[in-house]
CSV table of C-alpha atoms and ligand atoms in Angstrom, one decimal:
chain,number,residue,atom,x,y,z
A,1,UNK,CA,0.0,0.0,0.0
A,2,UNK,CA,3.2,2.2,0.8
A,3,UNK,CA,3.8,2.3,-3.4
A,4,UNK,CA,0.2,4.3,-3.5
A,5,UNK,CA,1.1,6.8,-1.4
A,6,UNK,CA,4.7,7.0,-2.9
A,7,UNK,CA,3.4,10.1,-5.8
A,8,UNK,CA,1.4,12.1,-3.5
A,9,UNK,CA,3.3,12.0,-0.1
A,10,UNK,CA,7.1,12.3,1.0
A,11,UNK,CA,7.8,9.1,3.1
A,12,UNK,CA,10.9,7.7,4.8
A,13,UNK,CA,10.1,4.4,4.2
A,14,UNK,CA,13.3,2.8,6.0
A,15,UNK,CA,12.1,4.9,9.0
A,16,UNK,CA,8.3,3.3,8.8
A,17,UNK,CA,10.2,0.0,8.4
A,18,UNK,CA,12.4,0.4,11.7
A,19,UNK,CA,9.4,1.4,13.5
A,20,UNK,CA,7.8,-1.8,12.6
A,21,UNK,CA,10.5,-3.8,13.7
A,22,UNK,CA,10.7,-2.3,17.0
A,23,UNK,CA,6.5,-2.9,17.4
A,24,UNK,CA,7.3,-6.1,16.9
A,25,UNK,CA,10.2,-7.1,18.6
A,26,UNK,CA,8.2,-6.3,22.2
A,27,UNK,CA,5.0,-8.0,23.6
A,28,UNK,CA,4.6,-4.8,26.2
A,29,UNK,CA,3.7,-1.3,24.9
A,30,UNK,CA,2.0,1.9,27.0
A,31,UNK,CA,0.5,3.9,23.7
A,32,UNK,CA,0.1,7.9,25.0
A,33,UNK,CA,-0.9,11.1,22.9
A,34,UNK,CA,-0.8,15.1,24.1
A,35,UNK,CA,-2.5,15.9,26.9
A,36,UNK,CA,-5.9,18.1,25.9
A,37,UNK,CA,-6.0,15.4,22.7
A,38,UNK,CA,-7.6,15.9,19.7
A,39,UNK,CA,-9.3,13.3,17.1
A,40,UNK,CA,-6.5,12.8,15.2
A,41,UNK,CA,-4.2,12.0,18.9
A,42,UNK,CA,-6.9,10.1,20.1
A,43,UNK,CA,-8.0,8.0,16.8
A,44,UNK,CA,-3.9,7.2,16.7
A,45,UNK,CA,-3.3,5.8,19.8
A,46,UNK,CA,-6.5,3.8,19.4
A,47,UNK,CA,-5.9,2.6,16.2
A,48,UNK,CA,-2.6,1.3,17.1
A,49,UNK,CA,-3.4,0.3,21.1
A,50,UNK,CA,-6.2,-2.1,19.1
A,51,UNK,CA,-3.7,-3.2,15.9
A,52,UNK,CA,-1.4,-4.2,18.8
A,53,UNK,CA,-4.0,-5.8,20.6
A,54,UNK,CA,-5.1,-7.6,18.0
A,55,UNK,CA,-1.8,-9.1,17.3
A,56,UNK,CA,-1.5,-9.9,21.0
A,57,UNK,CA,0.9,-8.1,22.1
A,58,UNK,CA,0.1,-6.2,25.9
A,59,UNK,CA,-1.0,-2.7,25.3
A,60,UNK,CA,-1.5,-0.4,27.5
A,61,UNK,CA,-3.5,2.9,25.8
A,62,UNK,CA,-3.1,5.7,28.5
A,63,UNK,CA,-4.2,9.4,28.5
A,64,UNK,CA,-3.2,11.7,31.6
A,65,UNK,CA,-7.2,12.6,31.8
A,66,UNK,CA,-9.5,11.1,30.6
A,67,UNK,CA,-10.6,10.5,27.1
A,68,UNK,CA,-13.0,14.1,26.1
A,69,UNK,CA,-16.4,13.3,26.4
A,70,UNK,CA,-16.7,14.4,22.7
A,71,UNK,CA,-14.5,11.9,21.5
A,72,UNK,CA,-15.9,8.6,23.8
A,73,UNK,CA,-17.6,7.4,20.7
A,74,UNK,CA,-14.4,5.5,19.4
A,75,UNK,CA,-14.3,2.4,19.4
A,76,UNK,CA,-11.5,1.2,21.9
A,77,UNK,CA,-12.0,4.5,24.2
A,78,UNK,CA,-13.1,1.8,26.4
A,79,UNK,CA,-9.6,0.5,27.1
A,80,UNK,CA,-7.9,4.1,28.0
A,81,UNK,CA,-6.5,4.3,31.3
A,82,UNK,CA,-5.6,8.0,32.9
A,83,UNK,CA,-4.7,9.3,35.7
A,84,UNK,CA,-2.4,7.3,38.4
A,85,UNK,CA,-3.5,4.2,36.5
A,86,UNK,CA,-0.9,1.1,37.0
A,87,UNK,CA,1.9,0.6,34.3
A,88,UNK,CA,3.3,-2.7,33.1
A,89,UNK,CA,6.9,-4.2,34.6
A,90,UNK,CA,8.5,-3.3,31.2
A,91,UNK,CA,7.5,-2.0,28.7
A,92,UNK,CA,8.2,0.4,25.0
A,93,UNK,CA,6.4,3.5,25.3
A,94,UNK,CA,5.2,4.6,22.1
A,95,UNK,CA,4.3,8.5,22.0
A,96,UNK,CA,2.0,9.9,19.3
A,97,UNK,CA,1.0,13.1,17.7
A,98,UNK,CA,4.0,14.6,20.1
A,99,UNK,CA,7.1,14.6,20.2
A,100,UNK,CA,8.0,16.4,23.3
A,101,UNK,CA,8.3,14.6,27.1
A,102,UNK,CA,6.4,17.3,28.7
A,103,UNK,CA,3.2,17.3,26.1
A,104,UNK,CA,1.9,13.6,27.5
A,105,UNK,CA,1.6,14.9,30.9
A,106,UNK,CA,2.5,15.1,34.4
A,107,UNK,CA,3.6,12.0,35.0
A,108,UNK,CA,6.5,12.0,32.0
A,109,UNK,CA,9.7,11.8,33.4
A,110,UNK,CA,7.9,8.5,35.4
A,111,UNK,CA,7.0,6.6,31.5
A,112,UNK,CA,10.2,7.9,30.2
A,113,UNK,CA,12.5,6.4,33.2
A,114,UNK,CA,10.3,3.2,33.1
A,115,UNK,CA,10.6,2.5,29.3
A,116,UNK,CA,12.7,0.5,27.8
A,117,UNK,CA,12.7,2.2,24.6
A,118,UNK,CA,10.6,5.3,23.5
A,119,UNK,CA,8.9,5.3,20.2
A,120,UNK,CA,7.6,9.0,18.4
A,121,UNK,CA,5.2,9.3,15.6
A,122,UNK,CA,4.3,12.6,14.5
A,123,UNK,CA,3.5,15.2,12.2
A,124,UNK,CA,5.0,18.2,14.5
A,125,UNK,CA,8.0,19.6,14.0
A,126,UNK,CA,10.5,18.3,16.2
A,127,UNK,CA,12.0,20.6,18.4
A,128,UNK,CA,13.8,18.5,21.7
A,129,UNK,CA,14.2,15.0,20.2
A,130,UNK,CA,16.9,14.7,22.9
A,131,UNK,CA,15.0,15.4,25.9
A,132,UNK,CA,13.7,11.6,26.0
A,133,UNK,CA,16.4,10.7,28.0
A,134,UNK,CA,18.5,8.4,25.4
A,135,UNK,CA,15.2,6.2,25.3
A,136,UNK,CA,14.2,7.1,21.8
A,137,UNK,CA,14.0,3.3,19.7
A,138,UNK,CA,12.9,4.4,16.6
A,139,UNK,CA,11.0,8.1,15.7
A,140,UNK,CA,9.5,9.0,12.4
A,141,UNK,CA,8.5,12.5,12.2
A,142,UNK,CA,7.1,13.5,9.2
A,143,UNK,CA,5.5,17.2,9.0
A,144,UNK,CA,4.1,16.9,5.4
A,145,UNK,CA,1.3,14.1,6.3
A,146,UNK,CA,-1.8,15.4,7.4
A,147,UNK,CA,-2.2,13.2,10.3
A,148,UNK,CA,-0.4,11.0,12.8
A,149,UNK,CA,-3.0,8.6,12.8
A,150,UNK,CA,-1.7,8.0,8.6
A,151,UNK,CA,1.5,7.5,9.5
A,152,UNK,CA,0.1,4.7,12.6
A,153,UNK,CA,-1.5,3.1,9.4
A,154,UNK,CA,1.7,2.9,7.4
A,155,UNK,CA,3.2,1.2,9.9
A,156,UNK,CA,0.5,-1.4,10.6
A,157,UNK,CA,0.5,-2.1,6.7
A,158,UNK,CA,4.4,-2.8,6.8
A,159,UNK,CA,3.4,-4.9,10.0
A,160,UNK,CA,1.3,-6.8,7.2
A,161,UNK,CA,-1.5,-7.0,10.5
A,162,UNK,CA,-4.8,-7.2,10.0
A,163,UNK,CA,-7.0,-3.7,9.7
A,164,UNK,CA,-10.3,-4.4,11.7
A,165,UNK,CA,-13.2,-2.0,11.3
A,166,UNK,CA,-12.4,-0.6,14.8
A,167,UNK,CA,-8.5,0.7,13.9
A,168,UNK,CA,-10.1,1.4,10.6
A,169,UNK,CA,-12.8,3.7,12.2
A,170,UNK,CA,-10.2,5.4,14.5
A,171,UNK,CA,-7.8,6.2,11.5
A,172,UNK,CA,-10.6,7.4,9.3
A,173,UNK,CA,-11.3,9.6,12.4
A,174,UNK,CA,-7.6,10.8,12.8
A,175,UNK,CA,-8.0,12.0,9.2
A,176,UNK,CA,-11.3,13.7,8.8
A,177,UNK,CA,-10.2,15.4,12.2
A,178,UNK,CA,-6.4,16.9,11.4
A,179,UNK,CA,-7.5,17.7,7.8
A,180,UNK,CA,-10.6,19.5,8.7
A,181,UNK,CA,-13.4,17.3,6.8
A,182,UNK,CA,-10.9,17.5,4.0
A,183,UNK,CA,-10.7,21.1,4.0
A,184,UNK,CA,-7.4,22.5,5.4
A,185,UNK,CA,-4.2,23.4,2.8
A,186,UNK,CA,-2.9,19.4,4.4
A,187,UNK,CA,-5.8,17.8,2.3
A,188,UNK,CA,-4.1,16.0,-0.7
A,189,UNK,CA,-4.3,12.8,-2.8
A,190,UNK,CA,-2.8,10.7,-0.1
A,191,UNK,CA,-5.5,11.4,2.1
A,192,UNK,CA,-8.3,10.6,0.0
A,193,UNK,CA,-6.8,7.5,-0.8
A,194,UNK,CA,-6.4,6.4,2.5
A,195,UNK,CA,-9.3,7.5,3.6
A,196,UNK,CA,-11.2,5.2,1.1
A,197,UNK,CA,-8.7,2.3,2.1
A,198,UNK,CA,-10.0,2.8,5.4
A,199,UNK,CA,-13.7,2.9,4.3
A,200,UNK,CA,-13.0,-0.6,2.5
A,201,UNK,CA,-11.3,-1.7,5.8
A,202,UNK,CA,-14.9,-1.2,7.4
A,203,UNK,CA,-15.1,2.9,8.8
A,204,UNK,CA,-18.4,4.8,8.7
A,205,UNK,CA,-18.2,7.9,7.6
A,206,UNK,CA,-21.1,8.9,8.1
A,207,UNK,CA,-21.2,7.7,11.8
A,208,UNK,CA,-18.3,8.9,12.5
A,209,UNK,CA,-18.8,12.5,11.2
A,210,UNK,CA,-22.0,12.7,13.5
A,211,UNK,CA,-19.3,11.2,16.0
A,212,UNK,CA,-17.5,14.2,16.0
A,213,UNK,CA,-19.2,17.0,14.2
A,214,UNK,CA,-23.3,16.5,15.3
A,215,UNK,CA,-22.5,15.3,18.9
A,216,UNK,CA,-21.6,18.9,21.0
A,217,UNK,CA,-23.1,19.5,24.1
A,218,UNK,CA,-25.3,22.7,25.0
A,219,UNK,CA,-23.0,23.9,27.1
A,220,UNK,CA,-20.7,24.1,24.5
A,221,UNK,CA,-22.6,25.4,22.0
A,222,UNK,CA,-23.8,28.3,24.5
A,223,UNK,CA,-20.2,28.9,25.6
A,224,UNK,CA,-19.3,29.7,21.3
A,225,UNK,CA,-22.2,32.3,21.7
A,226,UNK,CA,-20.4,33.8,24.5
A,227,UNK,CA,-17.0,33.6,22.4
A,228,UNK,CA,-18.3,35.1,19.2
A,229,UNK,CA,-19.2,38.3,21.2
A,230,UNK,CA,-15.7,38.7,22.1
A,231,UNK,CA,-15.0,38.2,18.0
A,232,UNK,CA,-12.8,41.2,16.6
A,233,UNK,CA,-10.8,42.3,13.4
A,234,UNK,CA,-7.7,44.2,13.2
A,235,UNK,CA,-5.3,45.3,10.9
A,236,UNK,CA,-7.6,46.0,8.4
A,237,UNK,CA,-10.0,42.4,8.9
A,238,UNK,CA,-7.2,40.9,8.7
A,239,UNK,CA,-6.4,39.7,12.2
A,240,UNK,CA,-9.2,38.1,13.8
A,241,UNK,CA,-9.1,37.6,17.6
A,242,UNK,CA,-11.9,35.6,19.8
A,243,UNK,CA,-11.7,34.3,23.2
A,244,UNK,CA,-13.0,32.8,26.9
A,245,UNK,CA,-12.4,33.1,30.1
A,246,UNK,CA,-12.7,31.2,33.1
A,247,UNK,CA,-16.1,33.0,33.9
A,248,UNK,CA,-17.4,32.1,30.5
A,249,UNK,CA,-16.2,28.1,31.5
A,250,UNK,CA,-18.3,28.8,34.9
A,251,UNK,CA,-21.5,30.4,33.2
A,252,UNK,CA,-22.1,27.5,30.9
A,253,UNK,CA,-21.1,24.8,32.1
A,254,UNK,CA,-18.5,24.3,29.9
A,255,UNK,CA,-15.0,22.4,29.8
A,256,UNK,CA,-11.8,23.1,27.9
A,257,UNK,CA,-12.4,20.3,25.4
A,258,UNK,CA,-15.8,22.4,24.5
A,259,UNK,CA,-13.7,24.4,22.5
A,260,UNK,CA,-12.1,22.5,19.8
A,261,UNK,CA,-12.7,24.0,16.5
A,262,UNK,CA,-13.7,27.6,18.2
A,263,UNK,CA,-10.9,28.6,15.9
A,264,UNK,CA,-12.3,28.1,13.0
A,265,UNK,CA,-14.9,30.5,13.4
A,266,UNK,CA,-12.4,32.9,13.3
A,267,UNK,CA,-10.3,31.4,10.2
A,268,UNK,CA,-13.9,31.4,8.5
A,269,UNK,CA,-14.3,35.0,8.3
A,270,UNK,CA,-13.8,35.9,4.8
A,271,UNK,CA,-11.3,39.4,5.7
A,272,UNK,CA,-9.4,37.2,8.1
A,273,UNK,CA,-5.5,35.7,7.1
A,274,UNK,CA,-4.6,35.3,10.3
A,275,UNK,CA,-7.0,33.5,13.1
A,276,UNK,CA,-6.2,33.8,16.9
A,277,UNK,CA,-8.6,31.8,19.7
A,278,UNK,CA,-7.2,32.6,23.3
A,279,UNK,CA,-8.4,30.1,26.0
A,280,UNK,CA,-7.7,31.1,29.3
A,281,UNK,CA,-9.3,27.8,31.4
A,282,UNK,CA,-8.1,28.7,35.0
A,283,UNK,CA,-7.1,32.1,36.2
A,284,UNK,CA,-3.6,33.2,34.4
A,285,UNK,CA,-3.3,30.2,32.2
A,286,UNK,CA,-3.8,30.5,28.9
A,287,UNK,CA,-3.6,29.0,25.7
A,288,UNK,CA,-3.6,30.0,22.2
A,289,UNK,CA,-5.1,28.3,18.8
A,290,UNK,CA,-3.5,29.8,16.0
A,291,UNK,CA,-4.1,29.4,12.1
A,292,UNK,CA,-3.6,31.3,9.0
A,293,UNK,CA,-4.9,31.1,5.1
A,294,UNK,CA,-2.4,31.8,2.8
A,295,UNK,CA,1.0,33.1,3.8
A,296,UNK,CA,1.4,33.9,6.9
A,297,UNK,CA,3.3,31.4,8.7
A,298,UNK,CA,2.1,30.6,12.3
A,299,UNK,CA,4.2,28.1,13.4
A,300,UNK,CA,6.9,30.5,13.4
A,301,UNK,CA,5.0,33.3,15.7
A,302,UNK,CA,4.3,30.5,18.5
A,303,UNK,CA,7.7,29.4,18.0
A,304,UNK,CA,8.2,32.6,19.4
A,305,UNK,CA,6.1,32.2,22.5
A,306,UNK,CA,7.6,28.7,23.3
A,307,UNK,CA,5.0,27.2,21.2
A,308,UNK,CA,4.8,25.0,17.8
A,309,UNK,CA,3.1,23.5,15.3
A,310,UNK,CA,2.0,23.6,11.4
A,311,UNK,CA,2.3,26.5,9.0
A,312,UNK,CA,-1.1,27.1,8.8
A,313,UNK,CA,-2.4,25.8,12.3
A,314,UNK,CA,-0.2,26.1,15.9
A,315,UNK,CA,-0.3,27.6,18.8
A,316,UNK,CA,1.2,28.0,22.5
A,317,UNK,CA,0.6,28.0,26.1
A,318,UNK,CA,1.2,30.9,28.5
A,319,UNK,CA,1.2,31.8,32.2
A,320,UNK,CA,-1.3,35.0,31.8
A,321,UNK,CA,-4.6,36.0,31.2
A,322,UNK,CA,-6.1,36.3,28.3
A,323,UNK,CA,-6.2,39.7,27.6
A,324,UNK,CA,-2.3,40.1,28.5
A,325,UNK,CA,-1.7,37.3,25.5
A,326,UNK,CA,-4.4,39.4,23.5
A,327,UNK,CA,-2.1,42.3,24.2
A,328,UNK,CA,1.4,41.3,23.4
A,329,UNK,CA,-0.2,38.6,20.5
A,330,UNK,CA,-1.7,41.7,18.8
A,331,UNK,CA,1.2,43.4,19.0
A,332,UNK,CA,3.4,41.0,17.5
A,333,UNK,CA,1.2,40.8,14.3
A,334,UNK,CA,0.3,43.8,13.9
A,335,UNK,CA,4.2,44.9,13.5
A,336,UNK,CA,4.2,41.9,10.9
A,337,UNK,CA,1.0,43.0,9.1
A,338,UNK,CA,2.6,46.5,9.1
A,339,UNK,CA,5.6,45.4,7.4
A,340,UNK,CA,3.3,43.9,4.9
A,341,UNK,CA,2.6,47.3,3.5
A,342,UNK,CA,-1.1,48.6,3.3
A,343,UNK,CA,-3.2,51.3,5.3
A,344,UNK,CA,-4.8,51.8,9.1
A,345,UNK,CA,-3.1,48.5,10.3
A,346,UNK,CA,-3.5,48.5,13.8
A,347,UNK,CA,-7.6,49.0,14.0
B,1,MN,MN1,-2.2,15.6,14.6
């Protein structure tokens, strides 16, 4: 399957190769994501916890909290462990969708001292590869595929093990989620093709779009009402800004996960190049969603604030309230946009 993808995506296939061969060298593995996951985190470390289940090997498929609410629907969300949960003797601990100790959680530097070997998939740009403590086996990270969860399926195919409609469903899901329903500048060839490769291996996607696109709750749906009154453009439209704050949580009934794709309300305007959603969940911590359309590169600004990501879609966390981020954020791109040339930047 590797030879379809081989026109439409840049692979290192001796690195999906080695990853194989350390997956199945071990009969012991704790599977972990980013803390604050998203589908295509989630629908990764599902899709392989199950793969490696069903080639019985032990798998233990463990998020610091637990799986969002949002996201429950998965098949295998059933088997993720969280919190002080008990690890194996020994064990390979393979991280995906992250690529950096401190992203799986608190309890890090205890999985990394533990393991016998570390494996990373992702689609991040690297930035500490050395901070795993001389554990890493094997990492493949690969920013030009759309999602982790594609590169978890090219490593199951070189496995030659079997695709059952549940790791199916949750790579389908890693897809449709990290490209945006096929909509985001990652969508190409490649993920079409897998996509339908996944559909023949027995994902609904219909089921799994009302999964995570027609399943919100009304507290979350009430806390975007409150965000879009916060919405506003600068730099002639072409900074848009939204965000919540802890009150906001409080008044709906809201939780952090509630606000996945709040962003793209933002990105949807049609003035808008630049898209910033600010999240401050508990008094003085913040965190930022950023995403641009056409040329201005965002991974580079939250590079800047200790951040990463994509081009197009990153963002970074902060000790301060949201309207200190706003502040120095708005700033910062409004010095860019300046630069850019144009008139009455800066309202
Ligand atoms: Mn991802």
């Amino acid at each position: 399957m590797i030879e379809a993808f081989r026109s439409c995506l840049k692979l290192d296939e001796a690195a999906i190769k080695k990853v194989a061969e350390v997956l199945n060298s071990s009969d012991s593995f704790v599977v972990t994501c980013h803390v604050r996951p998203d589908g295509d985190a989630v629908g990764s470390i599902l899709g392989l916890g199950l793969a490696l289940k069903d080639a019985g090997r032990g798998a233990v498929i463990y998020t610091e909290e637990p799986i969002p609410e949002r996201l429950a629907f998965l098949p295998g969300s059933e088997f993720v462990v969280s919190g002080a949960a008990p690890m194996p003797e020994r064990f390979i601990l393979v991280v995906l969708d992250c690529n950096e100790p401190v992203r799986i959680g608190a309890r890090f530097a205890e999985l990394v001292e533990k393991a016998s070997g570390v494996v990373v998939l992702d689609h991040h740009r690297a930035k500490i590869l050395d901070s795993w403590g001389g554990k890493i086996s094997v990492s493949y990270i690969e920013p030009g595929v759309f999602a982790t969860g594609a590169i978890v399926y090219l490593v199951i195919e070189e496995l030659g093990w079997p695709i059952s409609d549940a790791v199916a469903s949750n790579i389908y899901a890693a897809i449709l989620s990290d490209t945006g329903c096929f909509c985001h500048s990652n969508t190409n060839e490649a993920a079409f093709l897998m996509a339908a490769k996944m559909v023949g291996h027995g994902a609904d996607p219909y089921a799994i779009a009302n999964g995570l696109y027609q399943n919100y709750s009304v507290a979350r749906q009430r806390l975007l009402a409150l965000a879009l009154k916060t919405l506003e453009l600068k730099g002639r439209d072409r900074i848009g800004l939204m965000q919540v704050t802890p009150d906001m949580f409080k008044i709906c009934g809201a939780s952090e996960s509630d606000t996945d794709d709040f962003v793209g309300y933002v990105r949807a305007l049609r003035s808008v190049e630049v898209a910033v959603f600010i999240k401050e969940v508990h008094e003085g911590q913040t965190y930022v969603s950023l995403r641009s359309k056409s040329f201005y590169n965002v991974s580079e600004l939250a590079q800047e604030f200790g951040g990463g990501g994509h081009v197009r879609a990153a963002g970074f966390r902060m000790a301060a309230s949201a309207s200190e981020v706003r502040g120095l954020l708005l700033n910062r791109l409004i010095q860019d946009f300046d630069a850019l040339g144009g008139t009455d930047v800066g309202d």
